[in-house]
Amino acid sequence: DLPSIRSCSLWYDGTNNTMNNSLEMMEKKKHVVVVVLGDIGRSPRMQYHTLSLLEHGHYVTLIGYVGERLIPALEKSTSDDDNTHSSTATATATKKYHQNLRVLRMKPHLPSKLNNITGRLFYYPLRLISLMYCLFYTLWIQLQDRTTISIPVDVILVQNPPSVPTLLLVYLYCVWEGLLGRKRPRFVIDWHNLGFTMFESPTQQTSFLRIIILT
């Protein structure tokens, strides 16, 4: 479990104790990556996990599909943050996230669900390849950009399901970071369903791949 961080006001009172406490508090901050292989906006459970981490002072990178907007506590308009309000009717609000939150949204290619034999044969492999590419690119390329959050990843929290390919790729990423001599992130799984549900057959029939996943 991540250590809780109490919120406090920082000021300088001429003593070293205050400065030491401030440095100690900064060292306790963690960078948590929350991974949802689905529409983030449709996963309130993981959004509230994210909000709880932010409220305890941690940095969070939220990864998932494009789609619905986030909860208001995570996503707000810049007009809400400005002290001065524009009087023009043409003023538009720009989307802005929590200051310690970075959001990386993926848009994988999902093949059409066909009921013929050829469609059933190629649907799952193509879908799996698309998901693997998007997640690989996000973890190994986009996550390495330290412009927004400069500290390395400490923990990766993954929603399960889907288990495939999320759990394997996230585990390999953690191992990869350790092999490079960096801090190896902790791997945490949020279990709330069975992993094979991702591979439900589009025709309600028991597919060969679903049988493999079940076993």
PDB file of C-alpha atoms in Angstrom:
ATOM      1  CA  ASP A   1       0.000   0.000   0.000  1.00  0.00           C
ATOM      2  CA  LEU A   2       1.113   3.517  -0.711  1.00  0.00           C
ATOM      3  CA  PRO A   3       1.906   5.622   2.332  1.00  0.00           C
ATOM      4  CA  SER A   4      -0.642   8.294   3.098  1.00  0.00           C
ATOM      5  CA  ILE A   5       0.502  11.885   2.864  1.00  0.00           C
ATOM      6  CA  ARG A   6      -1.179  14.524   4.965  1.00  0.00           C
ATOM      7  CA  SER A   7      -1.765  17.847   3.291  1.00  0.00           C
ATOM      8  CA  CYS A   8       0.026  20.794   4.826  1.00  0.00           C
ATOM      9  CA  SER A   9       1.015  24.359   4.081  1.00  0.00           C
ATOM     10  CA  LEU A  10       4.680  25.030   3.360  1.00  0.00           C
ATOM     11  CA  TRP A  11       6.351  28.149   4.627  1.00  0.00           C
ATOM     12  CA  TYR A  12       9.776  29.245   5.749  1.00  0.00           C
ATOM     13  CA  ASP A  13      10.133  30.207   9.395  1.00  0.00           C
ATOM     14  CA  GLY A  14      13.913  30.550   9.516  1.00  0.00           C
ATOM     15  CA  THR A  15      14.518  27.040  10.898  1.00  0.00           C
ATOM     16  CA  ASN A  16      15.904  23.940   9.240  1.00  0.00           C
ATOM     17  CA  ASN A  17      13.069  21.742  10.546  1.00  0.00           C
ATOM     18  CA  THR A  18      10.513  23.183   8.161  1.00  0.00           C
ATOM     19  CA  MET A  19      12.803  22.759   5.167  1.00  0.00           C
ATOM     20  CA  ASN A  20      13.680  19.196   6.180  1.00  0.00           C
ATOM     21  CA  ASN A  21       9.998  18.319   6.575  1.00  0.00           C
ATOM     22  CA  SER A  22       9.277  19.738   3.137  1.00  0.00           C
ATOM     23  CA  LEU A  23      12.043  17.668   1.542  1.00  0.00           C
ATOM     24  CA  GLU A  24      10.868  14.561   3.380  1.00  0.00           C
ATOM     25  CA  MET A  25       7.329  15.101   2.136  1.00  0.00           C
ATOM     26  CA  MET A  26       8.529  15.493  -1.456  1.00  0.00           C
ATOM     27  CA  GLU A  27      10.487  12.237  -1.204  1.00  0.00           C
ATOM     28  CA  LYS A  28       7.331  10.387  -0.152  1.00  0.00           C
ATOM     29  CA  LYS A  29       5.436  11.401  -3.268  1.00  0.00           C
ATOM     30  CA  LYS A  30       4.920   8.522  -5.666  1.00  0.00           C
ATOM     31  CA  HIS A  31       4.267   8.336  -9.390  1.00  0.00           C
ATOM     32  CA  VAL A  32       1.428   5.879  -9.941  1.00  0.00           C
ATOM     33  CA  VAL A  33       0.359   4.712 -13.402  1.00  0.00           C
ATOM     34  CA  VAL A  34      -3.291   3.611 -13.607  1.00  0.00           C
ATOM     35  CA  VAL A  35      -3.982   1.413 -16.637  1.00  0.00           C
ATOM     36  CA  VAL A  36      -7.479   0.780 -17.998  1.00  0.00           C
ATOM     37  CA  LEU A  37      -7.699  -1.174 -21.250  1.00  0.00           C
ATOM     38  CA  GLY A  38     -11.039   0.438 -21.996  1.00  0.00           C
ATOM     39  CA  ASP A  39     -12.795   3.802 -22.010  1.00  0.00           C
ATOM     40  CA  ILE A  40     -11.510   5.669 -18.949  1.00  0.00           C
ATOM     41  CA  GLY A  41     -14.693   7.701 -18.725  1.00  0.00           C
ATOM     42  CA  ARG A  42     -16.695   4.501 -18.281  1.00  0.00           C
ATOM     43  CA  SER A  43     -14.535   3.262 -15.430  1.00  0.00           C
ATOM     44  CA  PRO A  44     -15.521   5.307 -12.348  1.00  0.00           C
ATOM     45  CA  ARG A  45     -13.830   2.755 -10.108  1.00  0.00           C
ATOM     46  CA  MET A  46     -10.371   3.510 -11.523  1.00  0.00           C
ATOM     47  CA  GLN A  47     -11.103   7.225 -11.720  1.00  0.00           C
ATOM     48  CA  TYR A  48     -11.835   7.340  -8.003  1.00  0.00           C
ATOM     49  CA  HIS A  49      -8.663   5.336  -7.352  1.00  0.00           C
ATOM     50  CA  THR A  50      -6.880   8.078  -9.283  1.00  0.00           C
ATOM     51  CA  LEU A  51      -8.631  10.833  -7.353  1.00  0.00           C
ATOM     52  CA  SER A  52      -7.722   9.224  -4.020  1.00  0.00           C
ATOM     53  CA  LEU A  53      -4.049   9.051  -5.016  1.00  0.00           C
ATOM     54  CA  LEU A  54      -4.075  12.686  -6.113  1.00  0.00           C
ATOM     55  CA  GLU A  55      -5.698  13.773  -2.844  1.00  0.00           C
ATOM     56  CA  HIS A  56      -2.842  12.087  -0.969  1.00  0.00           C
ATOM     57  CA  GLY A  57      -0.297  14.130  -2.906  1.00  0.00           C
ATOM     58  CA  HIS A  58       0.867  11.564  -5.449  1.00  0.00           C
ATOM     59  CA  TYR A  59       1.418  12.011  -9.178  1.00  0.00           C
ATOM     60  CA  VAL A  60      -0.771   9.897 -11.458  1.00  0.00           C
ATOM     61  CA  THR A  61      -0.608   8.955 -15.124  1.00  0.00           C
ATOM     62  CA  LEU A  62      -3.980   7.626 -16.275  1.00  0.00           C
ATOM     63  CA  ILE A  63      -3.920   5.385 -19.347  1.00  0.00           C
ATOM     64  CA  GLY A  64      -6.969   4.197 -21.285  1.00  0.00           C
ATOM     65  CA  TYR A  65      -9.123   4.546 -24.386  1.00  0.00           C
ATOM     66  CA  VAL A  66     -10.500   7.758 -25.800  1.00  0.00           C
ATOM     67  CA  GLY A  67     -14.192   8.264 -25.136  1.00  0.00           C
ATOM     68  CA  GLU A  68     -16.273   9.695 -22.315  1.00  0.00           C
ATOM     69  CA  ARG A  69     -15.118  12.635 -20.188  1.00  0.00           C
ATOM     70  CA  LEU A  70     -13.620  12.095 -16.767  1.00  0.00           C
ATOM     71  CA  ILE A  71     -15.366  12.878 -13.496  1.00  0.00           C
ATOM     72  CA  PRO A  72     -15.477  16.634 -12.682  1.00  0.00           C
ATOM     73  CA  ALA A  73     -12.892  16.293  -9.919  1.00  0.00           C
ATOM     74  CA  LEU A  74     -10.305  15.156 -12.498  1.00  0.00           C
ATOM     75  CA  GLU A  75     -11.364  17.145 -15.536  1.00  0.00           C
ATOM     76  CA  LYS A  76     -12.352  20.776 -15.454  1.00  0.00           C
ATOM     77  CA  SER A  77     -12.295  23.821 -17.683  1.00  0.00           C
ATOM     78  CA  THR A  78      -9.634  26.491 -17.496  1.00  0.00           C
ATOM     79  CA  SER A  79     -12.342  29.089 -16.942  1.00  0.00           C
ATOM     80  CA  ASP A  80     -12.974  27.554 -13.498  1.00  0.00           C
ATOM     81  CA  ASP A  81      -9.352  28.191 -12.519  1.00  0.00           C
ATOM     82  CA  ASP A  82      -9.146  31.831 -13.621  1.00  0.00           C
ATOM     83  CA  ASN A  83      -9.887  34.556 -11.108  1.00  0.00           C
ATOM     84  CA  THR A  84     -11.064  36.853 -13.875  1.00  0.00           C
ATOM     85  CA  HIS A  85     -14.019  35.884 -16.051  1.00  0.00           C
ATOM     86  CA  SER A  86     -14.349  36.948 -19.652  1.00  0.00           C
ATOM     87  CA  SER A  87     -17.484  38.913 -20.513  1.00  0.00           C
ATOM     88  CA  THR A  88     -17.466  37.910 -24.172  1.00  0.00           C
ATOM     89  CA  ALA A  89     -19.984  35.308 -25.253  1.00  0.00           C
ATOM     90  CA  THR A  90     -17.473  33.753 -27.648  1.00  0.00           C
ATOM     91  CA  ALA A  91     -15.109  32.689 -24.875  1.00  0.00           C
ATOM     92  CA  THR A  92     -14.656  28.939 -24.875  1.00  0.00           C
ATOM     93  CA  ALA A  93     -13.458  26.665 -22.071  1.00  0.00           C
ATOM     94  CA  THR A  94     -10.412  24.513 -22.678  1.00  0.00           C
ATOM     95  CA  LYS A  95     -10.160  21.090 -21.111  1.00  0.00           C
ATOM     96  CA  LYS A  96      -7.643  20.895 -18.292  1.00  0.00           C
ATOM     97  CA  TYR A  97      -6.740  18.110 -15.903  1.00  0.00           C
ATOM     98  CA  HIS A  98      -5.653  18.061 -12.279  1.00  0.00           C
ATOM     99  CA  GLN A  99      -2.182  19.612 -11.921  1.00  0.00           C
ATOM    100  CA  ASN A 100      -0.615  16.299 -10.798  1.00  0.00           C
ATOM    101  CA  LEU A 101      -2.474  14.222 -13.375  1.00  0.00           C
ATOM    102  CA  ARG A 102      -1.364  13.222 -16.863  1.00  0.00           C
ATOM    103  CA  VAL A 103      -3.846  11.452 -19.124  1.00  0.00           C
ATOM    104  CA  LEU A 104      -2.713   9.248 -22.021  1.00  0.00           C
ATOM    105  CA  ARG A 105      -5.601   8.060 -24.179  1.00  0.00           C
ATOM    106  CA  MET A 106      -5.286   5.286 -26.747  1.00  0.00           C
ATOM    107  CA  LYS A 107      -7.400   4.626 -29.826  1.00  0.00           C
ATOM    108  CA  PRO A 108      -6.814   1.017 -30.904  1.00  0.00           C
ATOM    109  CA  HIS A 109      -8.192  -0.303 -34.155  1.00  0.00           C
ATOM    110  CA  LEU A 110     -11.026  -2.727 -33.485  1.00  0.00           C
ATOM    111  CA  PRO A 111     -11.843  -4.991 -36.454  1.00  0.00           C
ATOM    112  CA  SER A 112     -15.438  -5.490 -37.506  1.00  0.00           C
ATOM    113  CA  LYS A 113     -17.280  -8.396 -35.926  1.00  0.00           C
ATOM    114  CA  LEU A 114     -18.259 -10.767 -38.715  1.00  0.00           C
ATOM    115  CA  ASN A 115     -20.392 -13.862 -38.298  1.00  0.00           C
ATOM    116  CA  ASN A 116     -18.745 -15.881 -41.059  1.00  0.00           C
ATOM    117  CA  ILE A 117     -15.906 -18.334 -40.491  1.00  0.00           C
ATOM    118  CA  THR A 118     -13.238 -15.977 -41.829  1.00  0.00           C
ATOM    119  CA  GLY A 119     -14.380 -13.154 -39.572  1.00  0.00           C
ATOM    120  CA  ARG A 120     -14.310 -15.337 -36.479  1.00  0.00           C
ATOM    121  CA  LEU A 121     -10.873 -16.661 -37.441  1.00  0.00           C
ATOM    122  CA  PHE A 122      -9.192 -13.265 -37.783  1.00  0.00           C
ATOM    123  CA  TYR A 123     -11.193 -11.104 -35.353  1.00  0.00           C
ATOM    124  CA  TYR A 124      -9.416 -12.014 -32.113  1.00  0.00           C
ATOM    125  CA  PRO A 125      -5.821 -12.089 -33.462  1.00  0.00           C
ATOM    126  CA  LEU A 126      -6.271  -8.682 -35.119  1.00  0.00           C
ATOM    127  CA  ARG A 127      -7.860  -7.224 -32.022  1.00  0.00           C
ATOM    128  CA  LEU A 128      -5.087  -8.615 -29.832  1.00  0.00           C
ATOM    129  CA  ILE A 129      -2.343  -7.222 -32.087  1.00  0.00           C
ATOM    130  CA  SER A 130      -3.975  -3.788 -32.087  1.00  0.00           C
ATOM    131  CA  LEU A 131      -4.264  -3.725 -28.292  1.00  0.00           C
ATOM    132  CA  MET A 132      -0.671  -4.892 -27.841  1.00  0.00           C
ATOM    133  CA  TYR A 133       0.648  -2.202 -30.182  1.00  0.00           C
ATOM    134  CA  CYS A 134      -1.271   0.608 -28.467  1.00  0.00           C
ATOM    135  CA  LEU A 135      -0.288  -0.460 -24.965  1.00  0.00           C
ATOM    136  CA  PHE A 136       3.338  -1.072 -25.951  1.00  0.00           C
ATOM    137  CA  TYR A 137       3.589   2.374 -27.560  1.00  0.00           C
ATOM    138  CA  THR A 138       1.999   4.056 -24.546  1.00  0.00           C
ATOM    139  CA  LEU A 139       4.194   2.350 -21.942  1.00  0.00           C
ATOM    140  CA  TRP A 140       7.537   2.294 -23.735  1.00  0.00           C
ATOM    141  CA  ILE A 141       7.277   5.583 -25.674  1.00  0.00           C
ATOM    142  CA  GLN A 142       4.722   8.035 -24.306  1.00  0.00           C
ATOM    143  CA  LEU A 143       5.272   7.201 -20.650  1.00  0.00           C
ATOM    144  CA  GLN A 144       8.977   8.005 -20.991  1.00  0.00           C
ATOM    145  CA  ASP A 145       8.182  11.667 -21.657  1.00  0.00           C
ATOM    146  CA  ARG A 146       9.022  13.370 -18.361  1.00  0.00           C
ATOM    147  CA  THR A 147       7.775  16.827 -19.383  1.00  0.00           C
ATOM    148  CA  THR A 148       4.689  16.744 -17.149  1.00  0.00           C
ATOM    149  CA  ILE A 149       5.799  14.319 -14.428  1.00  0.00           C
ATOM    150  CA  SER A 150       9.553  14.216 -13.913  1.00  0.00           C
ATOM    151  CA  ILE A 151       9.825  11.444 -11.328  1.00  0.00           C
ATOM    152  CA  PRO A 152      10.032   7.778 -12.455  1.00  0.00           C
ATOM    153  CA  VAL A 153       7.173   5.315 -12.126  1.00  0.00           C
ATOM    154  CA  ASP A 154       6.829   3.744  -8.673  1.00  0.00           C
ATOM    155  CA  VAL A 155       3.612   1.742  -9.006  1.00  0.00           C
ATOM    156  CA  ILE A 156       1.435   0.495 -11.877  1.00  0.00           C
ATOM    157  CA  LEU A 157      -2.198  -0.203 -10.980  1.00  0.00           C
ATOM    158  CA  VAL A 158      -4.007  -2.294 -13.599  1.00  0.00           C
ATOM    159  CA  GLN A 159      -7.724  -2.898 -13.948  1.00  0.00           C
ATOM    160  CA  ASN A 160      -8.536  -6.561 -14.549  1.00  0.00           C
ATOM    161  CA  PRO A 161     -10.199  -7.600 -16.821  1.00  0.00           C
ATOM    162  CA  PRO A 162      -9.077  -7.465 -19.498  1.00  0.00           C
ATOM    163  CA  SER A 163      -6.192  -9.730 -18.563  1.00  0.00           C
ATOM    164  CA  VAL A 164      -4.910 -10.173 -22.122  1.00  0.00           C
ATOM    165  CA  PRO A 165      -2.643  -8.498 -23.098  1.00  0.00           C
ATOM    166  CA  THR A 166      -2.628  -6.001 -20.213  1.00  0.00           C
ATOM    167  CA  LEU A 167      -1.122  -8.091 -17.433  1.00  0.00           C
ATOM    168  CA  LEU A 168       1.649  -9.550 -19.590  1.00  0.00           C
ATOM    169  CA  LEU A 169       2.766  -6.246 -21.126  1.00  0.00           C
ATOM    170  CA  VAL A 170       2.669  -4.349 -17.833  1.00  0.00           C
ATOM    171  CA  TYR A 171       4.676  -7.110 -16.149  1.00  0.00           C
ATOM    172  CA  LEU A 172       7.250  -7.034 -18.968  1.00  0.00           C
ATOM    173  CA  TYR A 173       7.466  -3.251 -18.654  1.00  0.00           C
ATOM    174  CA  CYS A 174       8.237  -3.538 -14.932  1.00  0.00           C
ATOM    175  CA  VAL A 175      10.911  -6.156 -15.632  1.00  0.00           C
ATOM    176  CA  TRP A 176      12.350  -4.005 -18.433  1.00  0.00           C
ATOM    177  CA  GLU A 177      12.701  -1.015 -16.139  1.00  0.00           C
ATOM    178  CA  GLY A 178      14.562  -3.172 -13.632  1.00  0.00           C
ATOM    179  CA  LEU A 179      16.903  -4.585 -16.281  1.00  0.00           C
ATOM    180  CA  LEU A 180      17.835  -1.060 -17.363  1.00  0.00           C
ATOM    181  CA  GLY A 181      19.018  -0.328 -13.849  1.00  0.00           C
ATOM    182  CA  ARG A 182      16.092   1.933 -13.067  1.00  0.00           C
ATOM    183  CA  LYS A 183      13.686   1.601 -10.204  1.00  0.00           C
ATOM    184  CA  ARG A 184      11.452  -1.385 -10.935  1.00  0.00           C
ATOM    185  CA  PRO A 185       7.790  -0.357 -10.511  1.00  0.00           C
ATOM    186  CA  ARG A 186       5.505  -2.349  -8.248  1.00  0.00           C
ATOM    187  CA  PHE A 187       2.786  -4.218 -10.105  1.00  0.00           C
ATOM    188  CA  VAL A 188      -0.689  -3.980  -8.519  1.00  0.00           C
ATOM    189  CA  ILE A 189      -3.831  -5.629  -9.967  1.00  0.00           C
ATOM    190  CA  ASP A 190      -7.358  -4.462  -9.261  1.00  0.00           C
ATOM    191  CA  TRP A 191      -9.360  -7.697  -9.572  1.00  0.00           C
ATOM    192  CA  HIS A 192     -13.089  -7.345 -10.068  1.00  0.00           C
ATOM    193  CA  ASN A 193     -14.008  -9.842 -12.781  1.00  0.00           C
ATOM    194  CA  LEU A 194     -12.774 -12.807 -14.803  1.00  0.00           C
ATOM    195  CA  GLY A 195     -10.241 -12.089 -17.522  1.00  0.00           C
ATOM    196  CA  PHE A 196     -11.814 -14.164 -20.299  1.00  0.00           C
ATOM    197  CA  THR A 197     -14.759 -11.748 -20.584  1.00  0.00           C
ATOM    198  CA  MET A 198     -12.709  -9.686 -23.046  1.00  0.00           C
ATOM    199  CA  PHE A 199     -12.905 -12.585 -25.476  1.00  0.00           C
ATOM    200  CA  GLU A 200     -16.660 -13.124 -25.437  1.00  0.00           C
ATOM    201  CA  SER A 201     -17.679 -14.421 -28.848  1.00  0.00           C
ATOM    202  CA  PRO A 202     -19.585 -11.919 -31.010  1.00  0.00           C
ATOM    203  CA  THR A 203     -22.008 -14.698 -31.991  1.00  0.00           C
ATOM    204  CA  GLN A 204     -22.735 -15.914 -28.457  1.00  0.00           C
ATOM    205  CA  GLN A 205     -21.123 -19.227 -29.386  1.00  0.00           C
ATOM    206  CA  THR A 206     -18.252 -20.798 -27.507  1.00  0.00           C
ATOM    207  CA  SER A 207     -15.153 -19.926 -29.509  1.00  0.00           C
ATOM    208  CA  PHE A 208     -11.967 -21.966 -29.566  1.00  0.00           C
ATOM    209  CA  LEU A 209      -9.911 -19.046 -28.232  1.00  0.00           C
ATOM    210  CA  ARG A 210     -12.354 -18.514 -25.353  1.00  0.00           C
ATOM    211  CA  ILE A 211     -11.919 -22.168 -24.374  1.00  0.00           C
ATOM    212  CA  ILE A 212      -8.131 -21.677 -24.326  1.00  0.00           C
ATOM    213  CA  ILE A 213      -8.465 -18.592 -22.101  1.00  0.00           C
ATOM    214  CA  LEU A 214     -10.770 -20.447 -19.713  1.00  0.00           C
ATOM    215  CA  THR A 215      -8.271 -23.272 -19.344  1.00  0.00           C
TER     216      THR A 215
END
